[in-house]
Structures are given as C-alpha cells and as structure tokens.
PDB file of C-alpha atoms in Angstrom:
ATOM      1  CA  MET T  25      -0.162  55.894  16.892  1.00 70.00           C
ATOM      2  CA  GLU T  26       2.361  53.781  19.283  1.00 76.00           C
ATOM      3  CA  LYS T  27       1.323  50.731  18.235  1.00 82.00           C
ATOM      4  CA  LYS T  28       2.717  51.277  14.800  1.00 90.00           C
ATOM      5  CA  LEU T  29       6.181  52.676  17.034  1.00 93.00           C
ATOM      6  CA  ARG T  30       6.914  49.220  18.663  1.00 90.00           C
ATOM      7  CA  GLN T  31       9.304  46.721  17.984  1.00 93.00           C
ATOM      8  CA  GLU T  32       7.574  43.579  18.153  1.00 92.00           C
ATOM      9  CA  PRO T  33       8.686  41.125  21.324  1.00 90.00           C
ATOM     10  CA  ILE T  34      10.659  37.965  19.517  1.00 93.00           C
ATOM     11  CA  ASN T  35      14.203  35.890  20.827  1.00 94.00           C
ATOM     12  CA  ILE T  36      16.751  37.257  18.278  1.00 96.00           C
ATOM     13  CA  VAL T  37      20.381  39.790  17.578  1.00 97.00           C
ATOM     14  CA  LYS T  38      19.571  42.053  16.353  1.00 97.00           C
ATOM     15  CA  VAL T  39      21.792  44.738  14.428  1.00 98.00           C
ATOM     16  CA  VAL T  40      21.983  47.895  13.928  1.00 98.00           C
ATOM     17  CA  LEU T  41      24.480  49.194  11.023  1.00 97.00           C
ATOM     18  CA  PHE T  42      24.226  53.090  11.843  1.00 96.00           C
ATOM     19  CA  GLY T  43      25.902  56.380  10.201  1.00 93.00           C
ATOM     20  CA  PRO T  44      25.829  59.373   7.870  1.00 91.00           C
ATOM     21  CA  GLU T  45      25.101  58.750   4.482  1.00 86.00           C
ATOM     22  CA  SER T  46      27.380  56.405   1.824  1.00 86.00           C
ATOM     23  CA  THR T  47      29.469  54.832   4.843  1.00 91.00           C
ATOM     24  CA  GLY T  48      28.854  51.039   3.826  1.00 91.00           C
ATOM     25  CA  LYS T  49      26.015  50.545   6.398  1.00 94.00           C
ATOM     26  CA  THR T  50      24.413  48.763   3.027  1.00 93.00           C
ATOM     27  CA  THR T  51      27.061  46.639   1.577  1.00 94.00           C
ATOM     28  CA  LEU T  52      27.910  45.817   4.777  1.00 96.00           C
ATOM     29  CA  SER T  53      24.528  44.851   6.139  1.00 96.00           C
ATOM     30  CA  LYS T  54      23.931  43.063   2.947  1.00 95.00           C
ATOM     31  CA  GLN T  55      26.889  40.803   3.198  1.00 96.00           C
ATOM     32  CA  LEU T  56      26.495  39.844   7.610  1.00 97.00           C
ATOM     33  CA  ALA T  57      23.211  38.258   6.886  1.00 96.00           C
ATOM     34  CA  ARG T  58      24.919  36.673   3.576  1.00 96.00           C
ATOM     35  CA  TYR T  59      26.997  35.736   6.292  1.00 96.00           C
ATOM     36  CA  TYR T  60      24.739  34.312   8.650  1.00 96.00           C
ATOM     37  CA  ASN T  61      22.457  32.879   6.504  1.00 95.00           C
ATOM     38  CA  THR T  62      19.442  35.188   7.508  1.00 96.00           C
ATOM     39  CA  VAL T  63      17.714  38.605   5.878  1.00 95.00           C
ATOM     40  CA  TRP T  64      18.624  42.185   7.139  1.00 95.00           C
ATOM     41  CA  ALA T  65      15.536  44.816   6.821  1.00 95.00           C
ATOM     42  CA  PRO T  66      16.380  47.753   4.141  1.00 93.00           C
ATOM     43  CA  GLU T  67      16.087  51.002   4.793  1.00 90.00           C
ATOM     44  CA  PHE T  68      13.012  52.105   3.747  1.00 87.00           C
ATOM     45  CA  ALA T  69      12.983  55.305   4.029  1.00 85.00           C
ATOM     46  CA  ARG T  70      15.596  54.648   0.561  1.00 83.00           C
ATOM     47  CA  ASP T  71      12.647  53.482  -1.932  1.00 84.00           C
ATOM     48  CA  TYR T  72       9.821  56.268   0.149  1.00 82.00           C
ATOM     49  CA  LEU T  73      12.162  59.252  -0.415  1.00 82.00           C
ATOM     50  CA  GLN T  74      13.028  58.071  -4.250  1.00 84.00           C
ATOM     51  CA  GLU T  75       9.605  57.942  -5.424  1.00 86.00           C
ATOM     52  CA  LYS T  76       8.985  61.106  -3.656  1.00 82.00           C
ATOM     53  CA  TRP T  77      11.381  62.447  -5.325  1.00 81.00           C
ATOM     54  CA  ASN T  78      11.041  61.161  -8.871  1.00 86.00           C
ATOM     55  CA  ASN T  79       6.676  62.017  -8.865  1.00 87.00           C
ATOM     56  CA  GLU T  80       7.651  65.115  -7.115  1.00 83.00           C
ATOM     57  CA  ARG T  81      10.779  66.154  -7.621  1.00 86.00           C
ATOM     58  CA  LYS T  82      10.920  67.176  -3.658  1.00 77.00           C
ATOM     59  CA  THR T  83      12.989  65.982  -0.969  1.00 77.00           C
ATOM     60  CA  CYS T  84      12.760  64.430   2.735  1.00 78.00           C
ATOM     61  CA  GLU T  85      10.774  67.261   4.682  1.00 82.00           C
ATOM     62  CA  ALA T  86       9.619  66.839   8.136  1.00 84.00           C
ATOM     63  CA  ASP T  87       6.512  65.593   7.905  1.00 85.00           C
ATOM     64  CA  ASP T  88       7.407  62.500   5.576  1.00 86.00           C
ATOM     65  CA  LEU T  89       9.048  61.513   8.559  1.00 90.00           C
ATOM     66  CA  LEU T  90       6.787  59.931  11.068  1.00 92.00           C
ATOM     67  CA  PRO T  91       6.249  57.946   7.972  1.00 91.00           C
ATOM     68  CA  ILE T  92       8.835  57.037   7.558  1.00 92.00           C
ATOM     69  CA  ALA T  93       9.242  55.599  11.054  1.00 93.00           C
ATOM     70  CA  ILE T  94       6.206  53.202  10.849  1.00 95.00           C
ATOM     71  CA  GLY T  95       6.757  52.075   7.677  1.00 93.00           C
ATOM     72  CA  GLN T  96      10.596  51.108   8.848  1.00 95.00           C
ATOM     73  CA  MET T  97       8.995  49.912  11.934  1.00 95.00           C
ATOM     74  CA  LYS T  98       6.833  47.606   9.904  1.00 95.00           C
ATOM     75  CA  LEU T  99       9.485  46.361   7.950  1.00 94.00           C
ATOM     76  CA  GLU T 100      11.785  44.617  10.204  1.00 95.00           C
ATOM     77  CA  ASN T 101       9.061  43.294  12.462  1.00 96.00           C
ATOM     78  CA  LYS T 102       7.760  41.369   9.461  1.00 95.00           C
ATOM     79  CA  LEU T 103      11.295  40.870   8.569  1.00 96.00           C
ATOM     80  CA  ALA T 104      11.836  39.134  12.081  1.00 95.00           C
ATOM     81  CA  LYS T 105      10.077  37.246  12.465  1.00 94.00           C
ATOM     82  CA  LYS T 106      12.047  35.323   8.724  1.00 94.00           C
ATOM     83  CA  ALA T 107      15.239  35.748  10.535  1.00 95.00           C
ATOM     84  CA  ASP T 108      17.933  33.477  11.627  1.00 95.00           C
ATOM     85  CA  LYS T 109      18.345  34.103  15.044  1.00 95.00           C
ATOM     86  CA  VAL T 110      19.814  37.554  13.699  1.00 97.00           C
ATOM     87  CA  LEU T 111      18.174  40.407  12.455  1.00 97.00           C
ATOM     88  CA  ILE T 112      20.249  43.276  10.800  1.00 97.00           C
ATOM     89  CA  CYS T 113      18.793  45.986  10.233  1.00 97.00           C
ATOM     90  CA  ASP T 114      19.911  49.242   8.207  1.00 95.00           C
ATOM     91  CA  THR T 115      18.741  51.156   9.710  1.00 94.00           C
ATOM     92  CA  ASP T 116      16.442  52.751  12.977  1.00 96.00           C
ATOM     93  CA  LEU T 117      14.324  54.566  14.309  1.00 96.00           C
ATOM     94  CA  LEU T 118      17.297  56.512  16.326  1.00 97.00           C
ATOM     95  CA  GLU T 119      18.897  57.036  13.557  1.00 95.00           C
ATOM     96  CA  THR T 120      16.287  59.058  12.319  1.00 94.00           C
ATOM     97  CA  LYS T 121      16.120  60.650  14.905  1.00 95.00           C
ATOM     98  CA  VAL T 122      19.297  62.116  14.803  1.00 95.00           C
ATOM     99  CA  TYR T 123      18.507  63.570  11.060  1.00 91.00           C
ATOM    100  CA  SER T 124      15.237  65.380  12.395  1.00 92.00           C
ATOM    101  CA  GLU T 125      17.182  66.430  15.245  1.00 93.00           C
ATOM    102  CA  GLU T 126      20.163  67.391  12.773  1.00 90.00           C
ATOM    103  CA  TYR T 127      18.028  68.419   9.616  1.00 87.00           C
ATOM    104  CA  TYR T 128      15.154  70.224  10.632  1.00 88.00           C
ATOM    105  CA  GLY T 129      15.999  72.593  13.635  1.00 88.00           C
ATOM    106  CA  GLY T 130      16.337  69.922  16.407  1.00 88.00           C
ATOM    107  CA  PHE T 131      12.504  68.849  16.174  1.00 89.00           C
ATOM    108  CA  VAL T 132      11.524  65.118  17.171  1.00 92.00           C
ATOM    109  CA  ASP T 133       8.007  64.442  16.530  1.00 92.00           C
ATOM    110  CA  GLU T 134       6.870  63.430  19.832  1.00 92.00           C
ATOM    111  CA  ASN T 135       5.593  59.303  18.953  1.00 93.00           C
ATOM    112  CA  LEU T 136       9.491  59.128  16.959  1.00 94.00           C
ATOM    113  CA  ASP T 137      11.507  60.564  19.568  1.00 93.00           C
ATOM    114  CA  LYS T 138       8.791  58.221  22.482  1.00 95.00           C
ATOM    115  CA  ALA T 139       9.732  54.723  19.494  1.00 94.00           C
ATOM    116  CA  ALA T 140      13.152  55.845  19.230  1.00 95.00           C
ATOM    117  CA  LYS T 141      13.898  55.755  23.432  1.00 93.00           C
ATOM    118  CA  LYS T 142      12.456  52.806  24.094  1.00 94.00           C
ATOM    119  CA  ASN T 143      13.558  50.319  21.183  1.00 95.00           C
ATOM    120  CA  GLN T 144      15.879  47.802  21.664  1.00 94.00           C
ATOM    121  CA  TYR T 145      18.626  46.540  19.582  1.00 97.00           C
ATOM    122  CA  ASP T 146      21.763  43.777  21.054  1.00 97.00           C
ATOM    123  CA  LEU T 147      24.065  45.908  18.404  1.00 98.00           C
ATOM    124  CA  TYR T 148      25.181  49.264  16.910  1.00 98.00           C
ATOM    125  CA  LEU T 149      27.283  49.310  14.134  1.00 98.00           C
ATOM    126  CA  LEU T 150      28.983  52.412  13.495  1.00 98.00           C
ATOM    127  CA  THR T 151      29.874  53.148  10.367  1.00 96.00           C
ATOM    128  CA  TYR T 152      33.275  56.119   9.883  1.00 96.00           C
ATOM    129  CA  ILE T 153      33.597  57.976   6.596  1.00 93.00           C
ATOM    130  CA  ASP T 154      36.770  57.134   5.203  1.00 91.00           C
ATOM    131  CA  THR T 155      34.439  55.780   2.981  1.00 85.00           C
ATOM    132  CA  PRO T 156      34.365  57.503  -1.046  1.00 72.00           C
ATOM    133  CA  TRP T 157      31.229  59.297  -1.309  1.00 66.00           C
ATOM    134  CA  GLU T 158      29.136  58.367  -3.446  1.00 68.00           C
ATOM    135  CA  GLU T 159      26.346  61.037  -4.810  1.00 63.00           C
ATOM    136  CA  ASP T 160      22.639  59.966  -6.065  1.00 50.00           C
ATOM    137  CA  ASP T 161      18.943  61.986  -5.973  1.00 45.00           C
ATOM    138  CA  LEU T 162      18.807  61.654  -2.264  1.00 49.00           C
ATOM    139  CA  ARG T 163      22.209  62.213   0.024  1.00 56.00           C
ATOM    140  CA  ASP T 164      24.007  65.478   0.283  1.00 58.00           C
ATOM    141  CA  ARG T 165      26.017  67.326   2.609  1.00 66.00           C
ATOM    142  CA  PRO T 166      28.570  65.624   1.935  1.00 67.00           C
ATOM    143  CA  GLU T 167      31.030  68.861   3.734  1.00 68.00           C
ATOM    144  CA  LEU T 168      29.590  68.130   6.702  1.00 81.00           C
ATOM    145  CA  ARG T 169      30.257  64.423   7.112  1.00 86.00           C
ATOM    146  CA  LEU T 170      32.927  64.898  10.136  1.00 92.00           C
ATOM    147  CA  GLU T 171      29.385  66.424  12.038  1.00 91.00           C
ATOM    148  CA  MET T 172      26.543  64.530  11.340  1.00 91.00           C
ATOM    149  CA  PHE T 173      29.322  61.399  12.534  1.00 94.00           C
ATOM    150  CA  THR T 174      29.342  62.766  15.762  1.00 95.00           C
ATOM    151  CA  ALA T 175      25.936  63.395  15.990  1.00 95.00           C
ATOM    152  CA  PHE T 176      25.487  59.664  15.438  1.00 95.00           C
ATOM    153  CA  GLU T 177      28.040  59.298  17.540  1.00 97.00           C
ATOM    154  CA  THR T 178      26.672  61.709  20.231  1.00 97.00           C
ATOM    155  CA  ALA T 179      23.548  60.283  19.828  1.00 96.00           C
ATOM    156  CA  LEU T 180      24.743  56.147  20.826  1.00 97.00           C
ATOM    157  CA  LYS T 181      26.515  57.611  24.445  1.00 97.00           C
ATOM    158  CA  LYS T 182      23.068  60.051  24.662  1.00 96.00           C
ATOM    159  CA  HIS T 183      21.362  56.313  24.929  1.00 95.00           C
ATOM    160  CA  ASN T 184      24.013  54.151  26.434  1.00 96.00           C
ATOM    161  CA  CYS T 185      23.950  52.018  23.065  1.00 97.00           C
ATOM    162  CA  ASN T 186      25.670  49.506  22.587  1.00 98.00           C
ATOM    163  CA  TYR T 187      28.465  49.919  19.864  1.00 98.00           C
ATOM    164  CA  ILE T 188      31.535  49.362  18.157  1.00 98.00           C
ATOM    165  CA  LEU T 189      33.771  51.428  15.611  1.00 98.00           C
ATOM    166  CA  LEU T 190      33.539  50.099  12.197  1.00 97.00           C
ATOM    167  CA  LYS T 191      36.778  51.587   9.936  1.00 96.00           C
ATOM    168  CA  GLY T 192      39.155  50.685   7.515  1.00 94.00           C
ATOM    169  CA  ASP T 193      38.306  48.523   4.288  1.00 94.00           C
ATOM    170  CA  LYS T 194      35.101  46.913   3.791  1.00 94.00           C
ATOM    171  CA  GLU T 195      36.818  42.677   4.654  1.00 95.00           C
ATOM    172  CA  SER T 196      38.010  44.497   8.358  1.00 96.00           C
ATOM    173  CA  ARG T 197      34.799  46.309   9.107  1.00 96.00           C
ATOM    174  CA  LEU T 198      33.063  42.669   7.734  1.00 97.00           C
ATOM    175  CA  LYS T 199      35.786  40.950  10.365  1.00 97.00           C
ATOM    176  CA  LYS T 200      35.092  43.255  13.652  1.00 97.00           C
ATOM    177  CA  ALA T 201      31.570  43.064  12.521  1.00 97.00           C
ATOM    178  CA  ILE T 202      31.512  39.494  12.553  1.00 97.00           C
ATOM    179  CA  ASN T 203      33.796  38.794  15.755  1.00 97.00           C
ATOM    180  CA  ALA T 204      31.261  41.119  17.680  1.00 97.00           C
ATOM    181  CA  ILE T 205      27.813  39.356  17.390  1.00 97.00           C
ATOM    182  CA  ASP T 206      29.328  35.773  17.788  1.00 97.00           C
ATOM    183  CA  LYS T 207      29.723  36.992  21.646  1.00 96.00           C
ATOM    184  CA  ILE T 208      26.953  38.349  21.847  1.00 97.00           C
ATOM    185  CA  ILE T 209      25.443  35.549  19.936  1.00 95.00           C
ATOM    186  CA  GLU T 210      27.073  33.328  22.786  1.00 93.00           C
ATOM    187  CA  ASP T 211      25.488  34.693  25.156  1.00 92.00           C
ATOM    188  CA  LYS T 212      22.131  34.144  24.337  1.00 89.00           C
ATOM    189  CA  GLU T 213      19.925  31.113  24.766  1.00 86.00           C
ATOM    190  CA  ASN T 214      16.786  29.535  22.644  1.00 87.00           C
ATOM    191  CA  LEU T 215      17.367  32.772  19.781  1.00 91.00           C
ATOM    192  CA  ASN T 216      13.772  31.957  17.562  1.00 86.00           C
ATOM    193  CA  SER T 217      15.306  30.634  14.461  1.00 87.00           C
ATOM    194  CA  PHE T 218      12.965  30.662  10.823  1.00 79.00           C
ATOM    195  CA  SER T 219      14.993  27.407   9.402  1.00 69.00           C
ATOM    196  CA  ASP T 220      14.117  25.693  12.762  1.00 63.00           C
ATOM    197  CA  SER T 221       9.575  27.247  13.060  1.00 54.00           C
ATOM    198  CA  LEU T 222      10.106  25.852   9.071  1.00 49.00           C
ATOM    199  CA  ILE T 223      11.924  22.146  10.692  1.00 44.00           C
ATOM    200  CA  ASP T 224       8.303  22.682  13.568  1.00 46.00           C
ATOM    201  CA  LEU T 225       6.083  22.887  10.411  1.00 42.00           C
ATOM    202  CA  ASP T 226       7.827  20.117   8.141  1.00 47.00           C
ATOM    203  CA  MET T 227       7.650  17.441  11.506  1.00 42.00           C
ATOM    204  CA  ASN T 228       3.876  18.759  12.338  1.00 48.00           C
ATOM    205  CA  PHE T 229       2.551  17.989   9.068  1.00 42.00           C
ATOM    206  CA  MET T 230       4.089  14.574   9.224  1.00 46.00           C
ATOM    207  CA  HIS T 231       2.678  13.851  12.006  1.00 46.00           C
ATOM    208  CA  GLN T 232      -0.938  14.770  11.233  1.00 48.00           C
ATOM    209  CA  ASN T 233      -0.990  12.739   7.653  1.00 50.00           C
ATOM    210  CA  ASN T 234       0.868  10.064   9.560  1.00 53.00           C
ATOM    211  CA  ASP T 235      -2.644  10.148  11.801  1.00 52.00           C
ATOM    212  CA  PHE T 236      -4.666  10.666   9.483  1.00 41.00           C
ATOM    213  CA  ARG T 237      -3.226   7.127   6.891  1.00 48.00           C
ATOM    214  CA  SER T 238      -4.301   5.372  10.409  1.00 53.00           C
ATOM    215  CA  ASN T 239      -7.748   6.622  10.739  1.00 51.00           C
ATOM    216  CA  LEU T 240      -7.718   5.033   6.877  1.00 47.00           C
ATOM    217  CA  ASP T 241      -6.216   2.037   8.501  1.00 52.00           C
TER     218      ASP T 241
END
C-alpha cells in the first residue's frame, strides 16, 4: 500500500492547487500548464466520483478516499515524467486528507495520513473563496466555504508547507502564481525536461543510425 501512495523522485518543480471546491483551481491549473508549456495532473477524484454517481447515485464515502489517493498518485507519477521542468497538480494527498478529516469526523486512513505528510511539493497555491459557487453533481456545502477554506489553510500551516494565497480575478491570480513559480525555478538546477529527453532520444537515434550506416560502408 505504501508503494502505491509513494511519490516517485524526479527533479522538477511541483506546484499544487489547494483549496475548497469551486475556487478556480482547475482553471488556473490549465492556465499555468499552458504558460509553462508543460502538463498538469487533474483531480482523479472528479472522474472517480462522477462515475460512482452516474452508476450508483451515491456520493463520496470514507471507503472511497484510499482508492482516490492511490489513483491520484499514479496519475501524478505518470505525468511527472512528461513534465517540462514544472508539474502543475490540481490537488494532492494533503487535500484528500483535509476532506477526510472534515467530512468524516476527523477520520483519516493511516496510509493516507502517512503519505500526505511524506510527499513533498515546492509550492502550494491556496485559492480563496471569492469566486462564484458553481453547482454540479458532486459539490456540496456551499454554506461552509469559509470553514473549509480555514481548514485548508490550517493544514498548510500545520505541515509547514510553502504557500501563497490567491485572491481576485483570473489575471491577478495567474500573475501572482507565475511570479512565485519563476522564483523557485531560478533557484533550482538541472530540472528534468521532457522536451530535453526527447532531444536526447533523437540524438541517440541519429548516432545509432550513423553507426549502422558506417558498418554497411
């Protein structure tokens, strides 16, 4: 179980969108991925729970949280290998842990709790609740948005996570996020780049092809 929740090591900048429902996390994830010409890891829980709702007309239950966490880490580890120096994560296991605590009377699966504390990210973008509530099949508790926001910020402080608070319109949030991410990129060396990896593969192929032709001559 521990292996399935483990974050595979890779030298890239990992950024997490963090906060309550309907606060613009997915929109900003797409914007940042487009700006940095990289990939973003969507929220695995959305598809998982939408399928559950469609098939069973049931919402999230405590037993769903561990499969969701496993699916999220599998997705993150897969996409990290395709990232160009930066990976934008629409969520992480710490967010799943917060939801577990808030929705299920403080309950958190031991494996999820351990992994949420162990996995590391360079920056959290905490999204405030100054965005319109958009209802769908899965979202609930619009009247408790402030309480949920407080729970998320408390978790970041408790675990000493590096984070910035994003408020305002889309343009203001994007600009502030880019400034923070750029500073982290500047301080890191030899970041893994998927595009560089493709170039290396092309070069190796060319050398092998030239060697093959030389042997024929």
